[in-house]
Tab-separated table of C-alpha atoms in Angstrom:
chain	number	residue	atom	x	y	z
A	1	MET	CA	42.407	56.950	-30.244
A	2	PRO	CA	41.512	54.740	-27.259
A	3	MET	CA	38.387	52.652	-27.421
A	4	ARG	CA	35.430	53.906	-25.514
A	5	ALA	CA	34.092	51.626	-22.781
A	6	PRO	CA	30.643	50.137	-23.438
A	7	LYS	CA	27.657	51.479	-21.590
A	8	GLY	CA	27.251	49.985	-18.129
A	9	TYR	CA	30.826	48.755	-17.915
A	10	ILE	CA	32.421	48.951	-14.433
A	11	ASP	CA	36.154	49.275	-14.255
A	12	ILE	CA	37.548	47.169	-11.382
A	13	THR	CA	40.395	49.616	-11.010
A	14	ASP	CA	37.951	52.351	-10.108
A	15	PRO	CA	38.520	53.282	-6.417
A	16	LYS	CA	34.780	53.440	-5.816
A	17	VAL	CA	34.425	49.823	-6.909
A	18	CYS	CA	37.456	48.592	-4.965
A	19	GLN	CA	36.053	50.011	-1.737
A	20	VAL	CA	33.007	47.752	-2.010
A	21	GLY	CA	35.144	44.588	-2.245
A	22	HIS	CA	35.326	41.537	-4.410
A	23	PRO	CA	32.394	39.154	-4.793
A	24	ALA	CA	32.489	35.985	-2.690
A	25	PRO	CA	33.502	32.724	-4.344
A	26	PRO	CA	30.643	30.438	-5.433
A	27	TRP	CA	31.297	27.802	-2.742
A	28	MET	CA	30.451	30.287	0.009
A	29	ALA	CA	26.733	30.046	-0.793
A	30	SER	CA	26.727	26.256	-0.252
A	31	TYR	CA	28.789	26.641	2.924
A	32	ALA	CA	26.341	29.176	4.342
A	33	ASP	CA	23.436	26.828	3.616
A	34	LEU	CA	25.247	23.995	5.410
A	35	MET	CA	25.885	26.117	8.494
A	36	THR	CA	22.223	27.142	8.595
A	37	GLU	CA	21.112	23.505	8.440
A	38	LEU	CA	23.525	22.532	11.237
A	39	VAL	CA	22.178	25.269	13.471
A	40	CYS	CA	18.630	24.042	12.887
A	41	PHE	CA	19.733	20.460	13.601
A	42	PHE	CA	21.263	21.331	16.966
A	43	VAL	CA	18.235	23.390	17.919
A	44	ILE	CA	16.037	20.344	17.272
A	45	LEU	CA	18.377	18.127	19.336
A	46	TYR	CA	18.213	20.567	22.237
A	47	ALA	CA	14.429	20.652	22.088
A	48	LEU	CA	14.254	16.851	22.090
A	49	SER	CA	16.615	16.556	25.071
A	50	ALA	CA	14.560	19.086	26.986
A	51	ALA	CA	11.401	17.113	26.276
A	52	LEU	CA	13.011	13.818	27.382
A	53	SER	CA	14.163	15.286	30.695
A	54	LYS	CA	10.795	16.887	31.486
A	55	ASP	CA	9.776	13.949	33.690
A	56	VAL	CA	13.084	14.086	35.550
A	57	GLN	CA	12.702	17.807	36.162
A	58	LYS	CA	9.125	17.299	37.359
A	59	ALA	CA	10.248	14.615	39.818
A	60	ALA	CA	13.048	16.860	41.093
A	61	ALA	CA	10.588	19.708	41.666
A	62	ASP	CA	8.190	17.427	43.565
A	63	VAL	CA	10.939	16.091	45.833
A	64	LYS	CA	12.305	19.604	46.416
A	65	GLU	CA	8.834	20.684	47.508
A	66	MET	CA	8.708	17.835	50.029
A	67	MET	CA	12.055	18.887	51.445
A	68	ASP	CA	10.981	22.522	51.666
A	69	LYS	CA	7.966	21.407	53.676
A	70	GLY	CA	10.178	19.390	56.017
A	71	GLU	CA	8.623	16.050	55.085
A	72	VAL	CA	11.961	14.694	53.867
A	73	LYS	CA	15.429	15.842	54.889
A	74	GLY	CA	18.200	15.814	52.347
A	75	GLU	CA	19.259	17.341	49.075
A	76	VAL	CA	18.182	17.233	45.429
A	77	LYS	CA	20.664	17.708	42.606
A	78	ILE	CA	20.046	17.437	38.881
A	79	ASP	CA	22.698	17.643	36.184
A	80	LYS	CA	23.586	16.096	32.842
A	81	ASP	CA	24.126	12.688	34.480
A	82	GLY	CA	20.694	12.574	36.079
A	83	LEU	CA	18.783	13.206	39.290
A	84	LYS	CA	20.297	12.519	42.707
A	85	ILE	CA	18.061	12.460	45.784
A	86	SER	CA	20.031	12.277	49.019
A	87	ILE	CA	17.902	11.186	52.009
A	88	GLU	CA	19.264	11.981	55.469
A	89	GLU	CA	18.186	10.950	58.948
A	90	GLN	CA	15.745	13.324	60.572
A	91	GLY	CA	14.858	13.987	64.219
A	92	GLY	CA	17.244	11.381	65.633
A	93	ALA	CA	15.361	8.484	64.007
A	94	GLY	CA	17.750	6.187	62.185
A	95	PHE	CA	17.158	4.506	58.847
A	96	PHE	CA	18.804	1.290	60.070
A	97	GLY	CA	19.756	-0.295	63.339
A	98	VAL	CA	23.290	0.126	64.671
A	99	GLY	CA	25.534	-2.098	62.603
A	100	ALA	CA	22.495	-3.587	60.814
A	101	ALA	CA	21.060	-3.421	57.304
A	102	GLU	CA	17.371	-4.003	58.012
A	103	PRO	CA	15.403	-0.838	57.119
A	104	THR	CA	13.383	0.819	59.862
A	105	PRO	CA	9.862	2.268	59.547
A	106	GLU	CA	11.518	5.700	59.349
A	107	ILE	CA	13.099	5.147	55.950
A	108	ASP	CA	10.027	3.211	54.825
A	109	SER	CA	7.913	6.296	55.461
A	110	LYS	CA	10.331	8.435	53.423
A	111	LEU	CA	10.219	6.011	50.518
A	112	ALA	CA	6.413	6.083	50.653
A	113	LEU	CA	6.582	9.834	50.035
A	114	LEU	CA	9.193	9.613	47.276
A	115	THR	CA	7.938	6.676	45.228
A	116	PRO	CA	4.995	8.535	43.627
A	117	ALA	CA	7.482	10.983	42.123
A	118	LEU	CA	9.819	8.183	41.047
A	119	ALA	CA	7.253	5.671	39.768
A	120	LYS	CA	7.010	7.194	36.291
A	121	LEU	CA	10.789	7.418	35.964
A	122	ALA	CA	11.324	3.812	37.038
A	123	SER	CA	9.624	2.497	33.915
A	124	SER	CA	12.031	4.227	31.526
A	125	HIS	CA	15.186	5.093	33.506
A	126	GLU	CA	17.813	3.141	35.387
A	127	ILE	CA	17.715	3.846	39.128
A	128	LEU	CA	20.710	3.195	41.362
A	129	VAL	CA	20.398	3.060	45.162
A	130	GLU	CA	23.589	4.189	46.908
A	131	GLY	CA	24.424	3.304	50.507
A	132	HIS	CA	26.702	5.499	52.649
A	133	THR	CA	27.871	5.167	56.260
A	134	ASP	CA	29.649	7.368	58.777
A	135	GLY	CA	33.328	7.025	59.625
A	136	GLN	CA	32.962	4.803	62.679
A	137	LYS	CA	34.585	1.467	61.969
A	138	ILE	CA	32.533	-1.692	62.220
A	139	HIS	CA	33.362	-5.365	62.604
A	140	ASN	CA	30.664	-7.729	63.804
A	141	GLU	CA	29.414	-11.207	62.999
A	142	TYR	CA	27.553	-9.931	59.912
A	143	PHE	CA	29.774	-7.248	58.386
A	144	ASP	CA	33.527	-6.844	58.343
A	145	SER	CA	33.579	-3.245	57.116
A	146	ASN	CA	31.468	-0.188	56.361
A	147	TRP	CA	31.737	-1.016	52.678
A	148	GLU	CA	29.882	-4.302	53.177
A	149	LEU	CA	27.395	-2.645	55.527
A	150	SER	CA	26.581	0.151	53.061
A	151	THR	CA	26.140	-2.339	50.220
A	152	ALA	CA	23.744	-4.441	52.309
A	153	ARG	CA	21.751	-1.337	53.261
A	154	ALA	CA	21.475	-0.202	49.636
A	155	THR	CA	20.334	-3.690	48.662
A	156	SER	CA	17.674	-3.754	51.387
A	157	VAL	CA	16.302	-0.393	50.214
A	158	ALA	CA	16.239	-1.591	46.607
A	159	ARG	CA	14.418	-4.746	47.695
A	160	LEU	CA	11.888	-2.636	49.586
A	161	LEU	CA	11.252	-0.524	46.474
A	162	ILE	CA	10.691	-3.660	44.430
A	163	GLU	CA	8.631	-5.771	46.824
A	164	LYS	CA	6.502	-3.101	48.501
A	165	TYR	CA	6.388	-0.253	45.985
A	166	HIS	CA	6.425	-2.424	42.836
A	167	MET	CA	9.285	-0.771	41.003
A	168	PRO	CA	10.705	-2.836	38.112
A	169	ALA	CA	13.579	-4.957	39.356
A	170	ALA	CA	15.261	-4.892	35.939
A	171	HIS	CA	15.744	-1.119	36.223
A	172	LEU	CA	17.032	-1.026	39.820
A	173	GLY	CA	20.574	-1.480	41.106
A	174	ALA	CA	22.353	-1.127	44.437
A	175	VAL	CA	25.875	-0.035	45.318
A	176	GLY	CA	27.675	0.738	48.585
A	177	TYR	CA	30.418	3.303	49.119
A	178	GLY	CA	30.998	2.805	52.837
A	179	ASP	CA	32.506	5.870	54.505
A	180	ASN	CA	34.515	6.882	51.441
A	181	ARG	CA	32.255	9.735	50.312
A	182	PRO	CA	31.400	11.832	53.368
A	183	ILE	CA	29.500	15.088	53.004
A	184	ALA	CA	30.149	16.260	56.572
A	185	THR	CA	32.649	15.761	59.349
A	186	ASN	CA	32.641	12.501	61.300
A	187	ALA	CA	33.818	14.283	64.453
A	188	THR	CA	30.302	15.279	65.548
A	189	PRO	CA	27.052	13.338	65.944
A	190	GLU	CA	25.337	15.726	63.523
A	191	GLY	CA	27.983	15.198	60.863
A	192	ARG	CA	27.860	11.428	61.239
A	193	ALA	CA	24.081	11.524	60.885
A	194	LYS	CA	24.433	13.397	57.568
A	195	ASN	CA	26.933	10.847	56.316
A	196	ARG	CA	24.600	7.949	57.145
A	197	ARG	CA	22.451	8.526	54.112
A	198	VAL	CA	20.789	6.821	51.179
A	199	VAL	CA	21.047	8.312	47.687
A	200	ILE	CA	18.618	7.482	44.895
A	201	PHE	CA	20.306	8.171	41.567
A	202	VAL	CA	18.029	8.374	38.510
A	203	LYS	CA	20.172	8.285	35.380
A	204	SER	CA	19.268	10.775	32.665
A	205	SER	CA	19.520	8.348	29.746
A	206	SER	CA	16.362	6.432	28.967
A	207	ILE	CA	16.370	2.642	28.808
A	208	LYS	CA	15.606	1.299	25.360
A	209	LYS	CA	13.682	-1.916	25.045
A	210	PRO	CA	15.630	-4.497	23.035
A	211	ASP	CA	14.150	-5.341	19.666
A	212	PRO	CA	13.548	-9.050	19.067
A	213	GLY	CA	15.763	-10.334	16.300
A	214	PRO	CA	17.291	-13.482	14.857
A	215	GLU	CA	19.493	-13.916	17.939
A	216	SER	CA	16.483	-14.093	20.244
A	217	ALA	CA	14.907	-16.687	17.965
A	218	VAL	CA	18.060	-18.785	18.187
A	219	MET	CA	18.114	-18.461	21.971
A	220	ASP	CA	14.471	-19.502	22.179
A	221	ALA	CA	15.207	-22.552	20.058
A	222	LYS	CA	18.078	-23.509	22.338
A	223	ALA	CA	15.833	-23.152	25.366
A	224	LEU	CA	13.428	-25.809	24.047
A	225	PRO	CA	13.702	-29.308	25.548
A	226	PRO	CA	15.762	-31.757	23.492
A	227	ILE	CA	13.997	-34.080	21.103
A	228	ALA	CA	13.634	-37.613	22.447
A	229	GLY	CA	15.982	-40.082	20.810
A	230	PRO	CA	17.982	-43.212	21.443
A	231	PRO	CA	19.938	-43.259	24.703
A	232	SER	CA	23.536	-42.158	24.549
A	233	ALA	CA	26.500	-44.451	25.109
A	234	ALA	CA	27.087	-43.299	28.665
A	235	PRO	CA	23.674	-44.395	30.036
A	236	GLU	CA	24.018	-47.755	28.245
A	237	GLU	CA	27.342	-48.326	29.943
A	238	VAL	CA	25.772	-47.566	33.311
A	239	ILE	CA	22.957	-50.067	32.621
A	240	ARG	CA	25.410	-52.790	31.649
A	241	ASN	CA	27.456	-52.198	34.775
A	242	THR	CA	24.342	-52.385	36.893
A	243	GLU	CA	23.313	-55.672	35.365
A	244	ASN	CA	26.845	-57.077	35.791
A	245	PRO	CA	28.010	-56.035	39.227
A	246	GLU	CA	31.200	-58.050	38.801
A	247	SER	CA	32.327	-55.686	36.052
A	248	PRO	CA	35.488	-53.749	37.084
A	249	SER	CA	33.870	-50.400	36.248
A	250	ALA	CA	31.058	-51.137	38.701
A	251	ALA	CA	33.388	-51.673	41.668
A	252	PRO	CA	33.132	-49.030	44.387
A	253	PRO	CA	35.870	-46.389	44.292
A	254	THR	CA	38.622	-46.624	46.862
A	255	ARG	CA	39.328	-43.813	49.296
A	256	GLY	CA	42.718	-42.288	49.513
A	257	GLY	CA	44.932	-43.549	52.330
A	258	GLU	CA	42.984	-46.761	52.820
A	259	GLU	CA	44.327	-50.199	51.942
């Protein structure tokens, strides 16, 4: 006589039980907890990145509003690399003289409008001023190519931002691309005017202040003036030669080709 199954016993061969499935292995619970924690971690990272770029987004919105009003002509682009503000010539007034790098009052007036939006970013972000020219070749007494001209123009704009608008020099840089990155055709005056532009590139990553450490203490010690001590051998030799002008080492050097 077969044994009777105890009360509450579930036979795994029962079709009703097999349809439900087998229980998950024990490690699945730990794995599910890990995945949940990773999701929470990435959500926090996204929230932090959004908070860090809030100032950049605010500056982009302010500049876009200026361009919509016609105060500044150009384009605003923001992506993962940062904020790019392209300033173009407006109403036939040039930013620089022909073949020159000295900024005109026209670009100075545009910078006066833009610097309030950029001032807060300049303290915590690296800002790169890009110079661009049209495709007309140049060769004068100051510049041999558009590459040199664009670099000089970017440098003059960066200097203007530092000296007049008090942006931190340590966070500003300048680079020239010449006529290598056109955004319009160089066959028309309008296209050349669009290519003669200045781009202000605000990088998305924040600048971290270096923490003072043992290396800085060593550098500071090296920067101190040397401790006074007895004169070295070289100065003594010079003094002896001065006192004894007949010494061979004190004789004046001969010039090549002369007897």
